mmCIF file of C-alpha atoms in Angstrom:
data_model
loop_
_atom_site.group_PDB
_atom_site.id
_atom_site.type_symbol
_atom_site.label_atom_id
_atom_site.label_comp_id
_atom_site.label_asym_id
_atom_site.label_seq_id
_atom_site.Cartn_x
_atom_site.Cartn_y
_atom_site.Cartn_z
ATOM 1 C CA UNK A 1 45.521 2.992 -20.758
ATOM 2 C CA UNK A 2 43.611 -0.011 -19.372
ATOM 3 C CA UNK A 3 43.347 -0.497 -15.654
ATOM 4 C CA UNK A 4 46.003 -3.033 -14.527
ATOM 5 C CA UNK A 5 43.432 -5.184 -12.745
ATOM 6 C CA UNK A 6 41.694 -5.916 -16.043
ATOM 7 C CA UNK A 7 39.259 -3.125 -16.879
ATOM 8 C CA UNK A 8 37.137 -5.361 -19.060
ATOM 9 C CA UNK A 9 36.350 -7.705 -16.180
ATOM 10 C CA UNK A 10 35.447 -4.800 -13.872
ATOM 11 C CA UNK A 11 33.175 -3.291 -16.525
ATOM 12 C CA UNK A 12 31.515 -6.668 -17.100
ATOM 13 C CA UNK A 13 30.838 -7.143 -13.398
ATOM 14 C CA UNK A 14 29.418 -3.642 -13.146
ATOM 15 C CA UNK A 15 27.232 -4.296 -16.167
ATOM 16 C CA UNK A 16 25.977 -7.563 -14.654
ATOM 17 C CA UNK A 17 25.280 -5.778 -11.366
ATOM 18 C CA UNK A 18 23.443 -3.023 -13.203
ATOM 19 C CA UNK A 19 21.409 -5.604 -15.143
ATOM 20 C CA UNK A 20 20.476 -7.351 -11.894
ATOM 21 C CA UNK A 21 19.470 -4.020 -10.348
ATOM 22 C CA UNK A 22 17.435 -3.064 -13.418
ATOM 23 C CA UNK A 23 15.747 -6.485 -13.440
ATOM 24 C CA UNK A 24 14.896 -6.128 -9.732
ATOM 25 C CA UNK A 25 13.359 -2.714 -10.410
ATOM 26 C CA UNK A 26 11.442 -4.106 -13.390
ATOM 27 C CA UNK A 27 10.078 -6.940 -11.228
ATOM 28 C CA UNK A 28 9.032 -4.509 -8.476
ATOM 29 C CA UNK A 29 7.320 -2.146 -10.931
ATOM 30 C CA UNK A 30 5.664 -5.057 -12.755
ATOM 31 C CA UNK A 31 4.236 -6.528 -9.551
ATOM 32 C CA UNK A 32 3.096 -3.115 -8.265
ATOM 33 C CA UNK A 33 1.385 -2.420 -11.592
ATOM 34 C CA UNK A 34 -0.371 -5.812 -11.625
ATOM 35 C CA UNK A 35 -1.590 -5.349 -8.042
ATOM 36 C CA UNK A 36 -2.884 -1.865 -8.898
ATOM 37 C CA UNK A 37 -4.457 -2.836 -12.235
ATOM 38 C CA UNK A 38 -6.438 -5.815 -10.937
ATOM 39 C CA UNK A 39 -7.452 -3.986 -7.761
ATOM 40 C CA UNK A 40 -8.960 -1.257 -9.956
ATOM 41 C CA UNK A 41 -10.501 -3.806 -12.332
ATOM 42 C CA UNK A 42 -12.177 -5.687 -9.485
ATOM 43 C CA UNK A 43 -13.210 -2.685 -7.353
ATOM 44 C CA UNK A 44 -13.286 0.518 -9.443
ATOM 45 C CA UNK A 45 -13.250 -0.460 -13.109
ATOM 46 C CA UNK A 46 -13.958 3.049 -14.499
ATOM 47 C CA UNK A 47 -10.645 4.211 -12.961
ATOM 48 C CA UNK A 48 -8.727 1.915 -15.315
ATOM 49 C CA UNK A 49 -9.035 4.682 -17.927
ATOM 50 C CA UNK A 50 -6.313 6.600 -16.076
ATOM 51 C CA UNK A 51 -3.797 3.883 -17.016
ATOM 52 C CA UNK A 52 -4.244 4.321 -20.779
ATOM 53 C CA UNK A 53 -3.372 7.079 -23.290
ATOM 54 C CA UNK A 54 -4.904 8.053 -26.660
ATOM 55 C CA UNK A 55 -2.327 5.847 -28.453
ATOM 56 C CA UNK A 56 -2.975 2.802 -26.226
ATOM 57 C CA UNK A 57 -4.137 -0.441 -27.826
ATOM 58 C CA UNK A 58 -6.079 -3.349 -26.345
ATOM 59 C CA UNK A 59 -6.594 -6.718 -28.005
ATOM 60 C CA UNK A 60 -9.370 -8.435 -26.053
ATOM 61 C CA UNK A 61 -10.103 -11.977 -27.200
ATOM 62 C CA UNK A 62 -8.957 -10.987 -30.707
ATOM 63 C CA UNK A 63 -10.915 -7.716 -30.854
ATOM 64 C CA UNK A 64 -8.596 -4.749 -31.468
ATOM 65 C CA UNK A 65 -9.454 -1.519 -29.653
ATOM 66 C CA UNK A 66 -7.542 1.783 -29.739
ATOM 67 C CA UNK A 67 -7.660 4.814 -27.448
ATOM 68 C CA UNK A 68 -8.675 5.535 -23.877
ATOM 69 C CA UNK A 69 -12.386 6.043 -24.545
ATOM 70 C CA UNK A 70 -12.903 2.863 -26.569
ATOM 71 C CA UNK A 71 -10.773 0.754 -24.220
ATOM 72 C CA UNK A 72 -12.612 2.119 -21.200
ATOM 73 C CA UNK A 73 -15.965 1.471 -22.894
ATOM 74 C CA UNK A 74 -14.990 -2.139 -23.621
ATOM 75 C CA UNK A 75 -13.763 -2.855 -20.080
ATOM 76 C CA UNK A 76 -16.726 -1.145 -18.409
ATOM 77 C CA UNK A 77 -19.288 -2.936 -20.568
ATOM 78 C CA UNK A 78 -18.111 -6.509 -20.129
ATOM 79 C CA UNK A 79 -20.998 -8.917 -19.461
ATOM 80 C CA UNK A 80 -20.111 -9.173 -15.770
ATOM 81 C CA UNK A 81 -19.915 -6.494 -13.126
ATOM 82 C CA UNK A 82 -18.269 -7.987 -10.092
ATOM 83 C CA UNK A 83 -15.306 -10.275 -10.404
ATOM 84 C CA UNK A 84 -12.124 -11.247 -8.627
ATOM 85 C CA UNK A 85 -8.776 -11.840 -10.319
ATOM 86 C CA UNK A 86 -6.530 -14.439 -8.712
ATOM 87 C CA UNK A 87 -2.981 -13.990 -10.001
ATOM 88 C CA UNK A 88 -0.808 -17.087 -10.460
ATOM 89 C CA UNK A 89 2.303 -15.681 -12.166
ATOM 90 C CA UNK A 90 3.823 -12.325 -13.068
ATOM 91 C CA UNK A 91 6.790 -12.156 -15.446
ATOM 92 C CA UNK A 92 8.384 -8.800 -16.249
ATOM 93 C CA UNK A 93 11.143 -7.736 -18.637
ATOM 94 C CA UNK A 94 12.613 -4.387 -19.649
ATOM 95 C CA UNK A 95 11.534 -3.515 -23.185
ATOM 96 C CA UNK A 96 13.713 -2.101 -25.946
ATOM 97 C CA UNK A 97 11.721 1.131 -25.672
ATOM 98 C CA UNK A 98 13.626 3.378 -23.251
ATOM 99 C CA UNK A 99 12.495 2.489 -19.761
ATOM 100 C CA UNK A 100 9.499 0.461 -20.900
ATOM 101 C CA UNK A 101 8.446 -2.766 -19.232
ATOM 102 C CA UNK A 102 6.682 -5.827 -20.632
ATOM 103 C CA UNK A 103 4.539 -7.665 -18.066
ATOM 104 C CA UNK A 104 2.970 -11.092 -18.629
ATOM 105 C CA UNK A 105 0.274 -12.265 -16.193
ATOM 106 C CA UNK A 106 -1.501 -15.579 -15.801
ATOM 107 C CA UNK A 107 -4.275 -16.337 -13.385
ATOM 108 C CA UNK A 108 -7.936 -17.045 -12.965
ATOM 109 C CA UNK A 109 -11.058 -14.957 -12.959
ATOM 110 C CA UNK A 110 -13.761 -15.696 -10.407
ATOM 111 C CA UNK A 111 -17.251 -14.550 -11.389
ATOM 112 C CA UNK A 112 -20.142 -14.370 -8.921
ATOM 113 C CA UNK A 113 -22.315 -17.450 -8.919
ATOM 114 C CA UNK A 114 -19.858 -19.435 -11.058
ATOM 115 C CA UNK A 115 -18.402 -22.606 -9.599
ATOM 116 C CA UNK A 116 -15.422 -22.789 -11.952
ATOM 117 C CA UNK A 117 -12.844 -20.053 -12.384
ATOM 118 C CA UNK A 118 -11.884 -18.893 -15.886
ATOM 119 C CA UNK A 119 -8.150 -19.133 -16.635
ATOM 120 C CA UNK A 120 -6.642 -16.117 -18.400
ATOM 121 C CA UNK A 121 -3.398 -14.647 -19.692
ATOM 122 C CA UNK A 122 -2.707 -10.955 -20.124
ATOM 123 C CA UNK A 123 0.291 -9.014 -21.395
ATOM 124 C CA UNK A 124 1.001 -5.314 -20.834
ATOM 125 C CA UNK A 125 3.605 -3.055 -22.415
ATOM 126 C CA UNK A 126 4.168 -0.204 -19.967
ATOM 127 C CA UNK A 127 5.759 3.035 -21.148
ATOM 128 C CA UNK A 128 7.245 5.624 -18.764
ATOM 129 C CA UNK A 129 5.827 9.140 -18.703
ATOM 130 C CA UNK A 130 7.699 12.380 -18.106
ATOM 131 C CA UNK A 131 6.479 12.508 -14.499
ATOM 132 C CA UNK A 132 7.912 9.077 -13.624
ATOM 133 C CA UNK A 133 4.713 7.060 -13.959
ATOM 134 C CA UNK A 134 3.800 4.407 -16.503
ATOM 135 C CA UNK A 135 0.902 4.034 -18.908
ATOM 136 C CA UNK A 136 -0.323 0.968 -20.793
ATOM 137 C CA UNK A 137 0.639 1.235 -24.450
ATOM 138 C CA UNK A 138 -0.304 -2.346 -25.359
ATOM 139 C CA UNK A 139 -2.640 -4.737 -23.571
ATOM 140 C CA UNK A 140 -3.477 -8.275 -24.755
ATOM 141 C CA UNK A 141 -6.095 -10.376 -22.975
ATOM 142 C CA UNK A 142 -7.092 -14.002 -23.641
ATOM 143 C CA UNK A 143 -9.115 -16.598 -21.790
ATOM 144 C CA UNK A 144 -7.337 -19.960 -21.695
ATOM 145 C CA UNK A 145 -9.620 -22.823 -22.600
ATOM 146 C CA UNK A 146 -8.941 -26.526 -22.279
#
């Protein structure tokens, strides 16, 4: 028997509230991940390996790389050592994969001795682990020219 106050409306409001709460959590996790990722990239790049798993995939400027070791090798052997990421935007969404999060980042990369910053975009698909953490399943990186 439906609730006299209109059960459907109550359920809809609860669902909207839950969606807002989930979106807030997704935004918080997305921002925390981005802060952590680029802090490691700029200050302790070898530690980025801890964010990937054997099934992880990176597409870096069109080059497809799979697995922790190969991804770590690529990131640690880029033609610049020191750098500083300046983040402009972070957009996060829950993914269809249970508890996963898609994070899209835009910003600029400052290299030592370079006057102009390089604009970039990067997308991460984060997957939850059994212990409540996330790992990077998919990572796409592109410099933005023009």
